[in-house]
Amino acid sequence: LIKFEIGEYVDCLDTCDKWLDAKIIGINDQKVKVTFTEFGDKYDEWIEVNSKRLLKQFVGLSYDSIKLNNRLKILDIQKNKWREARVVH
């Protein structure tokens, strides 16, 4: 069973099948409540702890900890701009 903490940021698959940044704002026995960081609280929802819609965010430099669907910041060297990307393979 994956453990989450209140205040932890996660990657969360929304109901439109898009991976977004979310924050854990509540925990009970089997579910966590997430709030999507770029949306209002009307989109907050309770999700099963073991749901494939929740993914711990990649933090650190160890490539072994990167998982499919993790969101990453990638430097676009042609435009010298950081962009969000998602691990697909």
Short mmCIF file of N, CA and C in Angstrom, two decimals:
data_model
loop_
_atom_site.label_atom_id
_atom_site.label_comp_id
_atom_site.label_asym_id
_atom_site.label_seq_id
_atom_site.Cartn_x
_atom_site.Cartn_y
_atom_site.Cartn_z
N LEU A 1 0.84 -1.19 0.00
CA LEU A 1 0.00 0.00 0.00
C LEU A 1 0.88 1.25 0.00
N ILE A 2 0.64 2.14 -0.93
CA ILE A 2 1.42 3.38 -1.03
C ILE A 2 0.99 4.33 0.09
N LYS A 3 1.95 4.99 0.70
CA LYS A 3 1.63 5.95 1.76
C LYS A 3 1.76 7.36 1.22
N PHE A 4 0.75 8.16 1.50
CA PHE A 4 0.76 9.57 1.13
C PHE A 4 0.65 10.39 2.40
N GLU A 5 1.07 11.64 2.32
CA GLU A 5 0.98 12.54 3.47
C GLU A 5 0.22 13.80 3.06
N ILE A 6 -0.51 14.38 4.02
CA ILE A 6 -1.18 15.65 3.75
C ILE A 6 -0.13 16.68 3.40
N GLY A 7 -0.38 17.44 2.34
CA GLY A 7 0.56 18.44 1.87
C GLY A 7 1.49 17.95 0.78
N GLU A 8 1.50 16.64 0.54
CA GLU A 8 2.37 16.07 -0.50
C GLU A 8 1.79 16.36 -1.88
N TYR A 9 2.67 16.68 -2.81
CA TYR A 9 2.25 16.89 -4.20
C TYR A 9 2.36 15.57 -4.95
N VAL A 10 1.38 15.30 -5.79
CA VAL A 10 1.32 14.06 -6.57
C VAL A 10 0.98 14.37 -8.01
N ASP A 11 1.23 13.41 -8.89
CA ASP A 11 0.71 13.47 -10.24
C ASP A 11 -0.62 12.74 -10.18
N CYS A 12 -1.66 13.35 -10.74
CA CYS A 12 -2.99 12.77 -10.65
C CYS A 12 -3.68 12.83 -12.01
N LEU A 13 -4.24 11.71 -12.42
CA LEU A 13 -4.98 11.64 -13.67
C LEU A 13 -6.39 12.17 -13.41
N ASP A 14 -6.75 13.25 -14.11
CA ASP A 14 -8.08 13.83 -13.88
C ASP A 14 -9.14 13.03 -14.64
N THR A 15 -10.38 13.46 -14.51
CA THR A 15 -11.49 12.73 -15.14
C THR A 15 -11.53 12.90 -16.65
N CYS A 16 -10.67 13.77 -17.19
CA CYS A 16 -10.57 13.97 -18.66
C CYS A 16 -9.32 13.28 -19.22
N ASP A 17 -8.71 12.39 -18.42
CA ASP A 17 -7.53 11.62 -18.83
C ASP A 17 -6.28 12.47 -19.05
N LYS A 18 -6.10 13.51 -18.24
CA LYS A 18 -4.90 14.34 -18.33
C LYS A 18 -4.19 14.30 -16.99
N TRP A 19 -2.87 14.07 -17.03
CA TRP A 19 -2.07 14.05 -15.80
C TRP A 19 -1.79 15.49 -15.38
N LEU A 20 -2.15 15.79 -14.11
CA LEU A 20 -2.01 17.14 -13.58
C LEU A 20 -1.31 17.12 -12.22
N ASP A 21 -0.81 18.27 -11.84
CA ASP A 21 -0.23 18.46 -10.52
C ASP A 21 -1.36 18.59 -9.52
N ALA A 22 -1.27 17.84 -8.42
CA ALA A 22 -2.30 17.89 -7.38
C ALA A 22 -1.62 17.81 -6.02
N LYS A 23 -2.37 18.20 -5.00
CA LYS A 23 -1.86 18.19 -3.63
C LYS A 23 -2.82 17.38 -2.77
N ILE A 24 -2.26 16.56 -1.89
CA ILE A 24 -3.07 15.78 -0.95
C ILE A 24 -3.56 16.72 0.15
N ILE A 25 -4.88 16.81 0.32
CA ILE A 25 -5.43 17.70 1.35
C ILE A 25 -6.25 16.96 2.39
N GLY A 26 -6.41 15.65 2.20
CA GLY A 26 -7.14 14.85 3.17
C GLY A 26 -6.80 13.38 3.01
N ILE A 27 -6.87 12.64 4.12
CA ILE A 27 -6.57 11.21 4.09
C ILE A 27 -7.56 10.51 5.02
N ASN A 28 -8.12 9.39 4.53
CA ASN A 28 -8.87 8.51 5.43
C ASN A 28 -8.35 7.10 5.23
N ASP A 29 -9.05 6.09 5.68
CA ASP A 29 -8.54 4.71 5.64
C ASP A 29 -8.14 4.24 4.25
N GLN A 30 -8.95 4.50 3.25
CA GLN A 30 -8.71 3.94 1.92
C GLN A 30 -8.57 4.98 0.81
N LYS A 31 -8.77 6.26 1.13
CA LYS A 31 -8.77 7.29 0.10
C LYS A 31 -7.95 8.50 0.51
N VAL A 32 -7.54 9.26 -0.50
CA VAL A 32 -6.93 10.56 -0.27
C VAL A 32 -7.75 11.60 -1.01
N LYS A 33 -7.81 12.79 -0.45
CA LYS A 33 -8.50 13.89 -1.12
C LYS A 33 -7.45 14.75 -1.79
N VAL A 34 -7.65 15.00 -3.10
CA VAL A 34 -6.70 15.82 -3.84
C VAL A 34 -7.35 17.11 -4.29
N THR A 35 -6.51 18.14 -4.38
CA THR A 35 -6.92 19.39 -5.00
C THR A 35 -5.95 19.64 -6.14
N PHE A 36 -6.47 19.93 -7.31
CA PHE A 36 -5.63 20.18 -8.48
C PHE A 36 -5.09 21.60 -8.37
N THR A 37 -3.78 21.77 -8.47
CA THR A 37 -3.15 23.04 -8.14
C THR A 37 -3.57 24.18 -9.06
N GLU A 38 -4.01 23.90 -10.26
CA GLU A 38 -4.39 24.97 -11.17
C GLU A 38 -5.90 25.13 -11.33
N PHE A 39 -6.67 24.49 -10.45
CA PHE A 39 -8.13 24.55 -10.55
C PHE A 39 -8.73 24.86 -9.19
N GLY A 40 -9.95 25.34 -9.19
CA GLY A 40 -10.64 25.66 -7.95
C GLY A 40 -11.03 24.42 -7.18
N ASP A 41 -11.45 24.63 -5.92
CA ASP A 41 -11.77 23.50 -5.05
C ASP A 41 -13.02 22.73 -5.46
N LYS A 42 -13.79 23.23 -6.41
CA LYS A 42 -14.97 22.47 -6.86
C LYS A 42 -14.55 21.18 -7.58
N TYR A 43 -13.26 21.10 -7.99
CA TYR A 43 -12.75 19.90 -8.65
C TYR A 43 -12.04 18.95 -7.70
N ASP A 44 -11.97 19.30 -6.42
CA ASP A 44 -11.35 18.41 -5.43
C ASP A 44 -12.10 17.09 -5.43
N GLU A 45 -11.36 16.00 -5.20
CA GLU A 45 -12.04 14.70 -5.16
C GLU A 45 -11.30 13.70 -4.29
N TRP A 46 -12.05 12.73 -3.81
CA TRP A 46 -11.50 11.61 -3.06
C TRP A 46 -11.16 10.50 -4.04
N ILE A 47 -9.95 9.96 -3.92
CA ILE A 47 -9.49 8.90 -4.82
C ILE A 47 -8.92 7.76 -3.97
N GLU A 48 -9.20 6.53 -4.39
CA GLU A 48 -8.67 5.35 -3.69
C GLU A 48 -7.14 5.44 -3.63
N VAL A 49 -6.57 5.11 -2.49
CA VAL A 49 -5.12 5.19 -2.29
C VAL A 49 -4.35 4.36 -3.32
N ASN A 50 -4.87 3.20 -3.68
CA ASN A 50 -4.16 2.33 -4.60
C ASN A 50 -4.59 2.53 -6.06
N SER A 51 -5.27 3.63 -6.35
CA SER A 51 -5.74 3.92 -7.71
C SER A 51 -4.56 4.17 -8.65
N LYS A 52 -4.71 3.73 -9.88
CA LYS A 52 -3.70 4.01 -10.92
C LYS A 52 -3.74 5.48 -11.33
N ARG A 53 -4.69 6.25 -10.81
CA ARG A 53 -4.78 7.69 -11.09
C ARG A 53 -3.84 8.51 -10.22
N LEU A 54 -3.23 7.92 -9.21
CA LEU A 54 -2.32 8.62 -8.30
C LEU A 54 -0.90 8.11 -8.50
N LEU A 55 0.03 9.04 -8.54
CA LEU A 55 1.43 8.68 -8.73
C LEU A 55 2.29 9.65 -7.94
N LYS A 56 3.18 9.09 -7.13
CA LYS A 56 4.11 9.97 -6.42
C LYS A 56 4.93 10.73 -7.45
N GLN A 57 5.18 12.00 -7.18
CA GLN A 57 5.95 12.80 -8.13
C GLN A 57 7.41 12.41 -8.09
N PHE A 58 8.06 12.54 -9.25
CA PHE A 58 9.49 12.27 -9.35
C PHE A 58 10.22 13.42 -8.68
N VAL A 59 11.03 13.09 -7.70
CA VAL A 59 11.83 14.09 -7.00
C VAL A 59 13.23 13.53 -6.85
N GLY A 60 14.21 14.27 -7.28
CA GLY A 60 15.58 13.83 -7.12
C GLY A 60 16.26 13.54 -8.43
N LEU A 61 17.41 12.96 -8.34
CA LEU A 61 18.21 12.75 -9.53
C LEU A 61 18.35 11.28 -9.91
N SER A 62 17.74 10.38 -9.19
CA SER A 62 17.87 8.96 -9.47
C SER A 62 16.90 8.54 -10.58
N TYR A 63 17.45 8.15 -11.72
CA TYR A 63 16.58 7.74 -12.83
C TYR A 63 15.80 6.47 -12.50
N ASP A 64 16.28 5.70 -11.54
CA ASP A 64 15.58 4.48 -11.14
C ASP A 64 14.21 4.77 -10.54
N SER A 65 14.02 6.00 -10.05
CA SER A 65 12.74 6.33 -9.40
C SER A 65 11.73 6.95 -10.36
N ILE A 66 12.10 7.18 -11.62
CA ILE A 66 11.16 7.72 -12.60
C ILE A 66 10.19 6.62 -12.99
N LYS A 67 8.90 6.97 -13.05
CA LYS A 67 7.86 6.00 -13.40
C LYS A 67 7.09 6.49 -14.62
N LEU A 68 6.47 5.55 -15.32
CA LEU A 68 5.59 5.87 -16.44
C LEU A 68 4.54 6.87 -15.98
N ASN A 69 4.29 7.91 -16.75
CA ASN A 69 3.32 8.97 -16.51
C ASN A 69 3.80 10.05 -15.54
N ASN A 70 5.01 9.91 -14.96
CA ASN A 70 5.53 11.01 -14.14
C ASN A 70 5.62 12.26 -15.01
N ARG A 71 5.30 13.40 -14.41
CA ARG A 71 5.47 14.69 -15.07
C ARG A 71 6.86 15.20 -14.71
N LEU A 72 7.56 15.75 -15.69
CA LEU A 72 8.90 16.28 -15.48
C LEU A 72 9.01 17.66 -16.10
N LYS A 73 9.95 18.44 -15.65
CA LYS A 73 10.29 19.71 -16.29
C LYS A 73 11.51 19.45 -17.16
N ILE A 74 11.41 19.74 -18.44
CA ILE A 74 12.47 19.49 -19.41
C ILE A 74 12.88 20.82 -20.03
N LEU A 75 14.18 21.05 -20.14
CA LEU A 75 14.68 22.28 -20.73
C LEU A 75 14.68 22.17 -22.25
N ASP A 76 13.91 23.03 -22.90
CA ASP A 76 13.91 23.16 -24.36
C ASP A 76 15.11 24.04 -24.69
N ILE A 77 16.21 23.42 -25.13
CA ILE A 77 17.44 24.18 -25.32
C ILE A 77 17.37 25.13 -26.51
N GLN A 78 16.48 24.85 -27.46
CA GLN A 78 16.34 25.76 -28.60
C GLN A 78 15.68 27.07 -28.20
N LYS A 79 14.74 27.01 -27.27
CA LYS A 79 14.03 28.22 -26.83
C LYS A 79 14.46 28.67 -25.44
N ASN A 80 15.38 27.90 -24.82
CA ASN A 80 15.84 28.19 -23.47
C ASN A 80 14.67 28.40 -22.51
N LYS A 81 13.74 27.44 -22.55
CA LYS A 81 12.52 27.53 -21.73
C LYS A 81 12.23 26.15 -21.13
N TRP A 82 11.86 26.16 -19.85
CA TRP A 82 11.46 24.91 -19.20
C TRP A 82 10.05 24.56 -19.60
N ARG A 83 9.82 23.30 -19.97
CA ARG A 83 8.50 22.83 -20.39
C ARG A 83 8.12 21.59 -19.59
N GLU A 84 6.82 21.42 -19.42
CA GLU A 84 6.35 20.22 -18.75
C GLU A 84 6.27 19.07 -19.75
N ALA A 85 6.71 17.91 -19.31
CA ALA A 85 6.66 16.71 -20.14
C ALA A 85 6.15 15.55 -19.29
N ARG A 86 5.77 14.47 -19.94
CA ARG A 86 5.28 13.28 -19.24
C ARG A 86 6.01 12.07 -19.78
N VAL A 87 6.42 11.17 -18.89
CA VAL A 87 7.13 9.96 -19.29
C VAL A 87 6.12 9.03 -19.98
N VAL A 88 6.42 8.69 -21.23
CA VAL A 88 5.51 7.82 -22.00
C VAL A 88 6.12 6.47 -22.34
N HIS A 89 7.44 6.34 -22.15
CA HIS A 89 8.09 5.07 -22.48
C HIS A 89 9.31 4.88 -21.61
#
